[in-house]
Coordinates of C-alpha atoms in Angstrom, one line a residue:
M370 CA 0.1 -0.2 0.3
C371 CA 1.7 3.3 -1.1
M372 CA 1.8 6.0 1.4
K373 CA 2.8 9.7 1.4
L374 CA 5.4 10.3 4.0
S375 CA 7.9 12.9 5.6
G376 CA 11.5 11.7 4.7
A377 CA 11.7 11.0 9.0
D378 CA 8.3 9.1 8.7
V379 CA 10.3 7.0 6.3
I380 CA 13.1 6.4 8.2
I381 CA 11.2 5.0 11.0
E382 CA 8.9 3.4 8.9
C383 CA 11.7 1.8 7.5
L384 CA 13.3 0.5 11.3
K385 CA 10.2 -1.0 11.8
E386 CA 10.4 -3.4 8.5
Q387 CA 13.6 -4.4 9.9
G388 CA 12.0 -5.3 13.4
V389 CA 13.9 -2.2 15.4
D390 CA 12.4 -1.8 18.4
T391 CA 15.2 -0.2 20.8
V392 CA 17.0 3.1 19.3
F393 CA 19.7 4.8 21.2
G394 CA 20.4 8.6 20.1
Y395 CA 21.3 12.3 21.5
P396 CA 19.3 14.7 19.0
G397 CA 19.8 17.8 18.0
G398 CA 19.3 20.7 15.1
Q399 CA 20.2 18.4 12.0
A400 CA 18.0 15.7 13.5
I401 CA 15.4 17.5 15.3
I402 CA 12.4 16.3 12.5
I403 CA 13.8 12.3 12.3
Y404 CA 12.9 12.6 16.6
D405 CA 10.1 14.6 15.5
A406 CA 9.3 11.0 14.4
L407 CA 10.7 9.0 16.6
Y408 CA 7.7 11.0 18.9
R409 CA 5.1 9.4 17.3
A410 CA 6.0 6.2 17.0
R411 CA 6.7 6.1 20.7
N412 CA 5.2 2.9 21.5
E413 CA 6.3 1.2 18.1
I414 CA 9.7 2.4 18.8
Q415 CA 11.7 3.2 22.1
H416 CA 14.5 6.0 22.3
I417 CA 16.7 5.1 24.8
L418 CA 18.3 8.9 25.7
T419 CA 21.6 8.5 26.6
S420 CA 24.4 11.0 28.2
H421 CA 26.9 11.0 25.5
E422 CA 26.8 10.1 21.7
Q423 CA 29.8 7.8 22.3
G424 CA 26.9 6.1 24.7
A425 CA 24.7 6.0 22.2
S426 CA 27.1 3.8 19.4
H427 CA 28.5 1.4 22.8
A428 CA 24.9 0.8 23.7
A429 CA 23.6 0.2 20.2
D430 CA 27.2 -2.2 19.7
G431 CA 26.5 -3.9 23.0
Y432 CA 22.4 -4.8 21.9
A433 CA 23.7 -6.5 19.2
R434 CA 26.2 -8.5 20.2
A435 CA 23.9 -9.5 22.6
T436 CA 21.2 -10.3 20.7
G437 CA 22.8 -10.9 16.5
K438 CA 20.4 -8.0 15.7
V439 CA 21.5 -4.7 13.7
G440 CA 21.9 -1.9 16.5
V441 CA 20.9 1.3 16.1
C442 CA 21.8 4.8 16.8
I443 CA 21.2 8.4 15.5
A444 CA 22.8 11.5 16.5
T445 CA 23.2 14.4 14.8
S446 CA 25.2 16.6 12.5
G447 CA 28.5 17.7 13.6
P448 CA 30.0 17.1 17.3
G449 CA 26.8 15.0 17.5
A450 CA 28.9 12.6 14.7
T451 CA 31.4 12.7 15.0
N452 CA 31.0 11.4 18.3
L453 CA 29.8 8.5 17.6
V454 CA 33.0 7.1 15.8
T455 CA 34.9 6.0 18.6
G456 CA 31.8 3.2 19.4
I457 CA 31.7 2.9 14.8
A458 CA 35.0 1.8 14.8
T459 CA 35.1 -0.2 17.9
A460 CA 31.6 -1.9 16.1
Y461 CA 33.8 -2.9 13.0
M462 CA 37.1 -4.0 14.2
D463 CA 34.3 -6.9 16.1
S464 CA 32.4 -7.2 13.4
V465 CA 29.5 -5.9 15.1
P466 CA 26.4 -5.2 12.8
M467 CA 25.3 -1.4 13.5
V468 CA 22.7 1.2 11.7
A469 CA 23.9 4.3 12.6
I470 CA 21.6 8.0 10.7
T471 CA 23.0 10.9 11.3
G472 CA 21.4 14.3 10.9
Q473 CA 22.9 16.2 8.3
V474 CA 22.8 19.7 7.1
P475 CA 20.4 20.8 3.7
T476 CA 21.7 19.9 0.6
S477 CA 22.1 23.9 0.2
L478 CA 24.7 24.6 2.9
L479 CA 26.5 21.5 2.0
G480 CA 30.0 22.3 1.6
K481 CA 30.0 25.6 3.0
D482 CA 31.4 25.5 6.3
S483 CA 28.2 25.2 7.5
F484 CA 27.4 25.4 11.4
Q485 CA 27.8 22.1 12.9
E486 CA 28.6 20.4 9.1
V487 CA 31.0 18.1 9.0
D488 CA 32.1 15.4 5.8
I489 CA 31.0 12.2 8.4
T490 CA 30.6 10.1 5.1
G491 CA 34.2 10.7 4.5
I492 CA 35.6 10.5 8.3
T493 CA 33.6 7.3 9.3
M494 CA 35.3 5.9 5.6
P495 CA 37.7 3.6 6.9
V496 CA 35.8 1.9 10.0
T497 CA 32.3 1.0 7.9
K498 CA 31.8 -1.7 6.1
H499 CA 29.7 1.1 4.0
N500 CA 28.5 4.5 4.1
F501 CA 25.8 6.7 2.4
I502 CA 24.8 10.6 2.4
V503 CA 21.5 10.7 1.3
K504 CA 20.3 13.5 -0.9
D505 CA 17.3 12.9 -2.3
V506 CA 14.5 11.4 -0.6
T507 CA 13.6 8.8 -3.5
Q508 CA 16.7 7.6 -2.5
L509 CA 16.0 7.1 1.8
A510 CA 14.5 3.8 1.6
P511 CA 16.6 1.9 -0.7
T512 CA 19.2 3.4 1.6
I513 CA 17.8 2.3 4.8
R514 CA 17.1 -1.3 3.1
K515 CA 20.4 -1.9 1.8
A516 CA 22.2 -0.6 5.1
F517 CA 20.5 -3.0 7.0
A518 CA 21.7 -5.9 4.5
I519 CA 24.8 -4.9 4.3
A520 CA 25.4 -4.7 7.7
K521 CA 24.2 -8.2 8.2
E522 CA 25.8 -9.6 5.3
G523 CA 29.1 -11.6 5.5
R524 CA 30.9 -10.9 7.6
P525 CA 29.0 -8.1 9.6
G526 CA 30.0 -4.4 10.3
P527 CA 28.4 -0.9 10.8
V528 CA 27.2 0.7 8.3
L529 CA 26.6 4.8 8.3
V530 CA 23.3 7.0 7.2
D531 CA 24.0 10.8 6.4
V532 CA 20.7 11.7 6.0
C533 CA 20.2 16.1 5.2
K534 CA 17.9 17.7 7.0
D535 CA 15.6 18.6 4.0
V536 CA 15.5 15.3 3.2
T537 CA 14.0 14.0 6.8
A538 CA 11.1 17.4 5.4
T539 CA 10.4 15.9 2.2
Q540 CA 7.6 14.2 1.3
V541 CA 7.7 11.0 -1.1
E542 CA 5.7 7.7 -2.2
Y543 CA 7.1 4.7 0.7
T544 CA 5.5 1.6 0.2
P545 CA 6.1 -0.9 2.6
Q546 CA 8.2 -3.8 1.8
K547 CA 9.4 -6.8 4.0
P548 CA 13.0 -7.6 3.6
A549 CA 14.4 -10.0 2.6
K550 CA 14.2 -14.3 4.5
E551 CA 18.0 -15.2 3.0
D552 CA 20.1 -16.1 6.3
Y553 CA 22.6 -13.2 5.6
Q554 CA 25.1 -15.3 7.1
S555 CA 24.7 -18.4 4.6
I556 CA 27.8 -18.3 1.6
K557 CA 26.7 -21.0 -1.3
L558 CA 30.1 -23.4 -0.4
T559 CA 30.4 -23.1 -4.7
D560 CA 33.9 -21.8 -4.3
I561 CA 35.3 -24.5 -2.1
S562 CA 36.1 -27.1 -4.5
T563 CA 35.5 -31.1 -3.4
E564 CA 39.1 -31.3 -4.1
D565 CA 40.2 -28.9 -1.2
L566 CA 37.2 -30.1 1.3
D567 CA 39.3 -33.4 0.5
R568 CA 42.2 -32.2 1.0
A569 CA 41.2 -30.3 4.4
M570 CA 39.3 -33.8 5.7
Q571 CA 42.2 -36.1 4.7
A572 CA 45.0 -33.4 6.9
I573 CA 42.5 -33.5 10.4
N574 CA 42.3 -37.5 9.9
E575 CA 46.5 -37.2 9.1
A576 CA 46.5 -35.1 12.0
K577 CA 49.1 -36.7 15.0
R578 CA 48.8 -33.2 16.7
P579 CA 45.9 -31.4 15.4
F580 CA 44.9 -28.2 17.4
L581 CA 41.7 -25.9 17.1
L582 CA 41.8 -21.9 17.6
S583 CA 37.7 -20.8 17.6
G584 CA 36.8 -17.7 17.1
A585 CA 34.1 -15.2 17.2
G586 CA 33.1 -16.0 13.8
V587 CA 32.2 -19.3 15.1
G588 CA 29.1 -17.3 16.8
I589 CA 28.7 -14.9 14.6
A590 CA 27.9 -17.9 11.9
G591 CA 25.8 -20.0 14.8
A592 CA 28.5 -22.4 14.5
E593 CA 28.9 -24.0 18.0
R594 CA 27.8 -27.0 17.9
E595 CA 30.0 -27.9 14.9
I596 CA 32.5 -27.1 16.3
L597 CA 32.5 -28.8 19.9
E598 CA 31.7 -31.8 17.4
L599 CA 34.8 -32.0 15.3
S600 CA 36.4 -31.7 18.6
E601 CA 34.9 -34.8 20.5
T602 CA 34.8 -36.8 17.2
A603 CA 38.6 -36.0 16.7
S604 CA 40.3 -35.6 19.8
I605 CA 40.7 -32.5 19.2
P606 CA 42.0 -30.0 22.3
V607 CA 40.2 -26.6 21.8
C608 CA 41.4 -23.1 22.7
T609 CA 39.5 -20.1 21.6
S610 CA 40.5 -16.2 21.1
L611 CA 39.3 -12.9 22.8
M612 CA 36.3 -12.8 20.9
G613 CA 36.0 -16.3 20.4
M614 CA 34.3 -16.6 24.4
G615 CA 31.8 -19.6 24.7
T616 CA 32.0 -20.5 21.2
F617 CA 33.0 -23.1 22.9
P618 CA 32.2 -24.9 26.4
G619 CA 34.5 -22.8 28.9
T620 CA 33.9 -25.5 31.1
H621 CA 34.3 -28.8 28.3
Q622 CA 37.3 -31.0 29.2
L623 CA 38.7 -30.3 26.0
Y624 CA 38.8 -26.7 26.3
T625 CA 42.5 -24.8 27.2
G626 CA 41.1 -21.4 27.9
M627 CA 42.3 -18.3 25.7
V628 CA 45.4 -18.4 23.5
G629 CA 47.6 -15.4 22.9
M630 CA 48.9 -12.3 24.8
H631 CA 47.5 -13.3 28.1
G632 CA 46.7 -16.7 27.1
T633 CA 46.9 -20.1 29.2
K634 CA 50.6 -21.7 29.0
A635 CA 48.6 -24.9 27.7
S636 CA 46.9 -23.3 24.8
N637 CA 50.2 -21.5 24.1
Y638 CA 52.1 -24.6 24.3
A639 CA 49.9 -26.4 21.8
V640 CA 49.7 -24.0 19.2
H641 CA 53.7 -23.7 19.2
N642 CA 53.9 -27.8 19.1
C643 CA 50.8 -29.1 17.0
D644 CA 51.1 -29.7 13.4
L645 CA 47.4 -29.1 12.5
L646 CA 46.1 -25.3 13.4
I647 CA 42.7 -25.6 13.0
V648 CA 41.5 -21.5 12.9
A649 CA 37.8 -20.2 12.4
G650 CA 36.5 -17.6 12.1
S651 CA 39.5 -15.6 13.9
R652 CA 41.5 -13.5 12.2
F653 CA 45.3 -14.2 13.3
S654 CA 45.7 -10.6 15.3
D655 CA 48.8 -9.9 16.8
R656 CA 47.5 -10.0 20.1
I657 CA 47.4 -14.0 19.0
V658 CA 50.4 -14.4 16.8
S659 CA 53.0 -12.6 18.9
N660 CA 55.9 -13.1 17.1
I661 CA 54.8 -14.2 13.7
N662 CA 58.4 -15.9 12.7
T663 CA 57.8 -17.9 15.4
F664 CA 54.0 -18.5 15.5
A665 CA 53.2 -22.4 15.0
P666 CA 56.4 -23.8 13.8
E667 CA 55.5 -26.6 13.3
A668 CA 51.9 -27.0 12.0
K669 CA 50.0 -26.5 8.7
I670 CA 47.0 -23.4 8.8
M671 CA 43.6 -24.8 8.0
H672 CA 42.0 -21.4 7.4
I673 CA 38.2 -21.1 8.1
D674 CA 36.5 -18.3 7.1
I675 CA 33.5 -16.1 5.5
D676 CA 36.2 -13.3 4.9
P677 CA 38.1 -14.0 1.9
A678 CA 40.4 -10.5 3.2
E679 CA 41.3 -12.0 5.9
V680 CA 42.6 -15.3 4.9
S681 CA 46.6 -15.2 4.4
K682 CA 46.6 -12.0 5.3
N683 CA 48.7 -12.2 8.5
V684 CA 50.0 -15.8 8.5
R685 CA 50.1 -17.9 5.1
A686 CA 47.1 -20.8 4.9
D687 CA 48.2 -24.0 3.9
Y688 CA 44.4 -25.2 3.4
P689 CA 42.6 -21.7 2.8
L690 CA 38.1 -22.2 2.6
V691 CA 36.4 -19.5 2.0
G692 CA 32.5 -19.0 2.9
D693 CA 30.0 -20.0 5.7
I694 CA 31.7 -21.3 8.8
K695 CA 28.7 -23.4 9.7
K696 CA 28.4 -25.3 6.1
I697 CA 32.2 -25.6 5.5
L698 CA 32.6 -27.4 9.1
K699 CA 29.1 -29.5 8.0
A700 CA 30.5 -30.5 4.9
L701 CA 34.1 -31.5 6.7
L702 CA 32.7 -33.5 9.3
K703 CA 31.1 -35.9 7.1
G704 CA 34.7 -37.4 6.5
I705 CA 36.4 -37.1 10.2
V706 CA 37.5 -39.7 11.2
Y707 CA 36.6 -40.7 15.4
K708 CA 39.3 -41.4 17.6
S709 CA 39.3 -41.5 21.1
D710 CA 42.2 -39.9 23.6
T711 CA 45.5 -39.5 21.7
D712 CA 49.0 -39.5 22.9
W713 CA 48.5 -35.5 22.1
T714 CA 45.5 -34.9 23.9
K715 CA 46.3 -36.9 26.9
R716 CA 50.1 -34.3 25.8
V717 CA 47.7 -31.0 25.8
L718 CA 45.6 -32.2 28.9
E719 CA 48.1 -33.1 31.2
W720 CA 49.7 -28.7 30.3
K721 CA 46.0 -27.2 31.4
E722 CA 46.8 -29.8 34.5
K723 CA 50.1 -28.3 35.1
Y724 CA 49.7 -24.8 34.4
P725 CA 46.4 -23.9 35.3
L726 CA 45.7 -19.9 36.4
K727 CA 46.9 -19.2 39.1
Y728 CA 46.9 -16.2 41.9
D729 CA 48.3 -15.8 45.3
K730 CA 45.3 -16.7 47.7
S731 CA 47.4 -16.5 50.4
D732 CA 46.8 -12.6 50.5
T733 CA 44.4 -10.8 52.6
A734 CA 43.6 -8.5 50.2
I735 CA 41.1 -8.4 47.5
K736 CA 42.8 -10.1 44.3
P737 CA 41.0 -9.0 41.7
Q738 CA 41.0 -13.2 40.2
Y739 CA 39.1 -13.9 43.0
L740 CA 36.5 -11.6 42.9
I741 CA 35.5 -12.7 38.9
E742 CA 35.9 -16.6 40.2
R743 CA 33.0 -15.4 42.9
I744 CA 30.8 -12.9 39.9
C745 CA 30.7 -17.1 37.8
E746 CA 29.9 -18.9 41.3
L747 CA 27.2 -16.6 41.8
T748 CA 25.5 -16.2 39.2
K749 CA 25.9 -19.6 38.8
G750 CA 27.6 -18.6 35.1
D751 CA 25.3 -17.2 33.5
A752 CA 25.2 -13.6 34.2
I753 CA 26.3 -11.5 30.5
I754 CA 29.4 -10.0 31.1
T755 CA 30.6 -6.5 29.1
T756 CA 34.0 -5.0 30.1
E757 CA 35.9 -2.0 29.8
V758 CA 39.8 -2.6 28.8
G759 CA 42.5 -3.3 30.3
Q760 CA 43.6 -5.2 33.6
H761 CA 40.0 -6.6 34.4
Q762 CA 38.9 -7.2 31.4
M763 CA 41.7 -10.4 30.8
W764 CA 41.2 -10.9 34.6
A765 CA 36.9 -11.5 33.3
A766 CA 38.3 -13.7 29.6
Q767 CA 40.7 -15.9 32.1
Y768 CA 38.8 -16.6 35.3
F769 CA 34.7 -16.1 34.1
K770 CA 33.6 -19.5 32.5
Y771 CA 31.6 -18.7 29.3
N772 CA 29.4 -21.6 28.8
R773 CA 27.7 -19.6 25.1
F774 CA 28.6 -17.2 22.3
R775 CA 26.8 -13.4 22.9
Q776 CA 28.1 -13.5 27.0
F777 CA 31.0 -11.8 26.8
I778 CA 31.4 -8.5 25.6
S779 CA 34.2 -6.6 25.0
S780 CA 36.4 -4.3 22.8
G781 CA 38.9 -6.6 21.8
G782 CA 39.8 -5.2 18.0
L783 CA 39.7 -1.6 19.2
G784 CA 40.6 -2.2 22.3
T785 CA 38.1 1.1 24.0
M786 CA 38.3 2.3 27.3
G787 CA 34.9 3.7 28.5
Y788 CA 33.3 1.1 25.7
G789 CA 31.6 -2.0 28.6
L790 CA 28.9 1.1 30.3
G791 CA 27.4 1.5 27.5
A792 CA 27.6 -2.1 25.8
C793 CA 26.4 -3.2 29.3
I794 CA 23.3 -0.7 28.7
G795 CA 22.6 -2.1 26.1
A796 CA 22.9 -5.8 26.7
Q797 CA 20.6 -5.0 29.4
L798 CA 17.7 -3.5 27.4
A799 CA 18.5 -6.4 25.0
R800 CA 18.0 -9.3 27.8
P801 CA 16.2 -8.0 30.5
D802 CA 15.9 -12.7 31.4
K803 CA 19.7 -12.2 32.2
K804 CA 22.2 -10.9 34.5
V805 CA 24.6 -8.4 33.3
I806 CA 27.7 -7.6 34.4
N807 CA 30.8 -4.7 33.4
I808 CA 33.6 -5.1 35.0
A809 CA 35.4 -2.6 35.2
G810 CA 38.3 0.1 35.7
D811 CA 38.3 2.5 37.5
G812 CA 40.7 4.6 34.8
S813 CA 37.9 3.2 31.8
F814 CA 35.3 3.8 33.7
R815 CA 35.5 7.7 34.6
M816 CA 35.5 8.1 30.8
N817 CA 32.0 7.6 30.4
C818 CA 30.7 7.6 33.8
S819 CA 28.0 9.5 32.9
E820 CA 25.7 6.5 31.2
L821 CA 24.5 5.9 35.4
A822 CA 22.2 8.4 34.3
T823 CA 21.0 6.4 31.2
A824 CA 20.7 2.9 33.8
V825 CA 19.3 5.2 36.7
E826 CA 16.6 6.7 34.1
Y827 CA 15.4 3.9 32.3
K828 CA 15.3 1.4 36.1
L829 CA 18.0 -0.9 34.0
P830 CA 20.1 -3.7 37.4
I831 CA 23.1 -3.4 35.8
I832 CA 26.3 -4.0 38.0
I833 CA 29.1 -2.1 37.9
A834 CA 31.9 -4.4 39.3
L835 CA 34.6 -1.6 40.0
F836 CA 37.9 -2.6 40.0
N837 CA 39.5 0.3 41.9
N838 CA 43.1 -0.1 41.6
K839 CA 43.9 3.8 41.8
S840 CA 46.0 3.2 38.0
L841 CA 45.7 2.6 34.4
G842 CA 46.5 -0.7 35.8
M843 CA 48.0 -2.6 32.4
V844 CA 50.1 0.1 30.8
R845 CA 51.4 0.2 34.6
Q846 CA 52.0 -3.3 34.4
W847 CA 53.9 -2.7 30.7
Q848 CA 55.7 0.2 32.5
E849 CA 57.0 -2.2 34.9
L850 CA 58.0 -5.0 33.6
F851 CA 59.3 -3.3 30.0
F852 CA 60.4 -0.3 31.2
G853 CA 62.0 -0.1 34.7
G854 CA 59.7 0.8 36.6
R855 CA 59.3 4.3 35.4
F856 CA 54.9 4.5 36.0
S857 CA 55.1 7.1 33.7
Q858 CA 51.2 9.1 34.3
T859 CA 49.6 6.0 35.3
S860 CA 48.8 7.1 38.5
I861 CA 44.8 8.3 38.8
D862 CA 44.5 8.5 42.5
R863 CA 42.2 11.4 42.4
G864 CA 40.1 10.7 45.3
T865 CA 37.4 9.9 43.5
D866 CA 35.2 8.3 46.0
F867 CA 32.8 6.4 43.3
A868 CA 29.9 5.1 46.0
A869 CA 29.4 8.4 46.3
L870 CA 29.2 8.9 42.3
A871 CA 27.2 6.2 42.2
E872 CA 24.5 7.5 44.8
A873 CA 24.9 11.0 43.5
F874 CA 23.2 9.7 40.5
G875 CA 20.6 7.8 41.5
A876 CA 22.1 3.6 41.4
K877 CA 23.5 2.3 44.6
G878 CA 27.2 2.4 45.3
I879 CA 28.5 -0.1 48.1
N880 CA 32.5 0.3 48.8
V881 CA 34.2 -3.5 49.7
N882 CA 37.4 -3.0 51.3
Y883 CA 38.1 -6.8 52.2
P884 CA 37.3 -10.6 51.3
T885 CA 34.5 -11.1 53.6
Q886 CA 32.5 -8.5 52.2
V887 CA 32.6 -9.2 48.4
D888 CA 30.0 -12.3 48.4
E889 CA 27.6 -10.3 50.2
A890 CA 28.3 -7.2 47.9
I891 CA 27.5 -9.4 45.3
N892 CA 24.4 -11.1 46.6
T893 CA 23.1 -7.6 47.8
A894 CA 23.8 -6.3 43.9
L895 CA 22.0 -9.2 42.8
A896 CA 18.4 -8.7 44.4
E897 CA 18.8 -5.3 42.9
T898 CA 15.3 -5.3 40.4
C899 CA 15.2 -1.7 39.5
R900 CA 18.1 0.1 39.8
P901 CA 21.7 0.1 39.2
V902 CA 25.0 -0.9 41.6
L903 CA 27.6 0.2 41.6
L904 CA 30.6 -2.1 43.2
N905 CA 33.6 -0.5 44.5
F906 CA 36.2 -2.7 44.9
E907 CA 39.3 -1.8 46.2
I908 CA 42.8 -3.9 44.7
D909 CA 45.8 -3.3 44.8
K910 CA 47.7 -1.5 42.0
D911 CA 50.6 -3.8 41.3
D912 CA 48.2 -7.3 40.7
K913 CA 49.4 -8.2 37.4
V914 CA 47.4 -10.3 34.9
F915 CA 49.6 -13.1 34.5
P916 CA 49.9 -15.3 32.3
I917 CA 52.1 -12.9 30.0
V918 CA 53.8 -13.2 26.1
P919 CA 56.5 -10.2 26.3
P920 CA 56.6 -8.6 23.7
G921 CA 58.3 -10.4 20.7
A922 CA 58.9 -13.3 22.0
G923 CA 56.5 -16.9 21.0
L924 CA 54.1 -17.7 22.2
N925 CA 56.4 -20.5 23.8
E926 CA 57.8 -18.3 26.0
V927 CA 54.5 -17.2 27.8
V928 CA 55.2 -16.4 31.2
D929 CA 53.2 -17.2 35.1
C930 CA 54.9 -15.2 37.1

């Protein structure tokens, strides 16, 4: 049925077409007509007013990661749009589907240095899958629809749509359209020959020391069951990347933990000693590979990924398999020979037992590793965990047992401090049935702590577990280990009372100074149902993240103290 609508109403109708029920944003002059349309649609689309546009982009990101749906954020032109850039780049690096809609000055004022004019499509070109500027209202609906398709298809990512103000005001004929029902993750295996699949099957069956690295792409493709079946059928131990947490059960016997700079000794030793490394849905980042010259020196590499640009980009693949990970694994499983526990499997599991994650449990101070263990235990491992970036992020990855994908939400590729609180808000709105906990450091938290006001406004029972060591902990750790203990600008002991700050925002704040107070504080926070709780855990600034692979070292040179 065709109808005449303003451009702004077309945007709203297109969002409804795509099944969008929640958007995050902040209004402004060039987006004001869009916001007027949102007001009329307030019973159909929930708008979450954040404290800052960056918070909106992180919340949309967290919403997307928690659900697999496309997250949506909206901002005005100029600084409103540029404030989204860090969040867009974060989503781009971690393959998160997002559509960012920005207002722009009228077409007649483009290129004239108009008030709050900025070339946001030019600025975001390197950190989006695609972006658009809409100057013709007849192109608005097709562009919005295309933006959602691009954000979802293949390797997901963010798309920006910049809409000139006069376009949002202009009337146009609009015809509703149902989105295509195709699975955007689905890519046919036409580019993978039978010979390539047969070679890959043979390599797995003949390998004496196979090892499997499961990345986020496995979860995005919904291939967790296939990875588990491959591991159990061929008796292959499994590690995950930071972003791949939960793609393989964290409590499974064959799971050896995270790999890379802060990975377990068992995972890193297994990579170093395997003869076949099967990597699914991971891009071989420097935090995994470390020294490229000594990475998996005895192994052939099998790389399974949906993005052809990633295959052989950082590490040459002997068995490149490009396409839908789930379909590729299903095809491979048809030819995999069953094996019981092998000598190699036993060797890897011996490393796992001999070199567990460890910390000083005799200390009378609160240990950060202990905090993560207690959070995991008291939530029965069922919470969604978001993080800021730093030491606390690594402890959260190491000591919480993730048994499902979309349970660990963190900025991996960009390493965005200030990410976690916005992402926590988005994840809680997406999954009101789950307890969502943001593991934060005091340095990261203070960057976007104003989003506490957002959580209070919308009565979100999120928990902020603040690991307060009064320093920029990860940088300080590097300064001590690798820069002669020269602590340059990493002390942030500014006397901030974070519990009082939370109370000032209308949240609940609790100071926790001793290990005996930990369980009671966490349980109090878990019992809250309609407001955020900040738990200020005082930890020692000299606590460090171990294991660690020193810069320039190989994975076999990992140290744990």
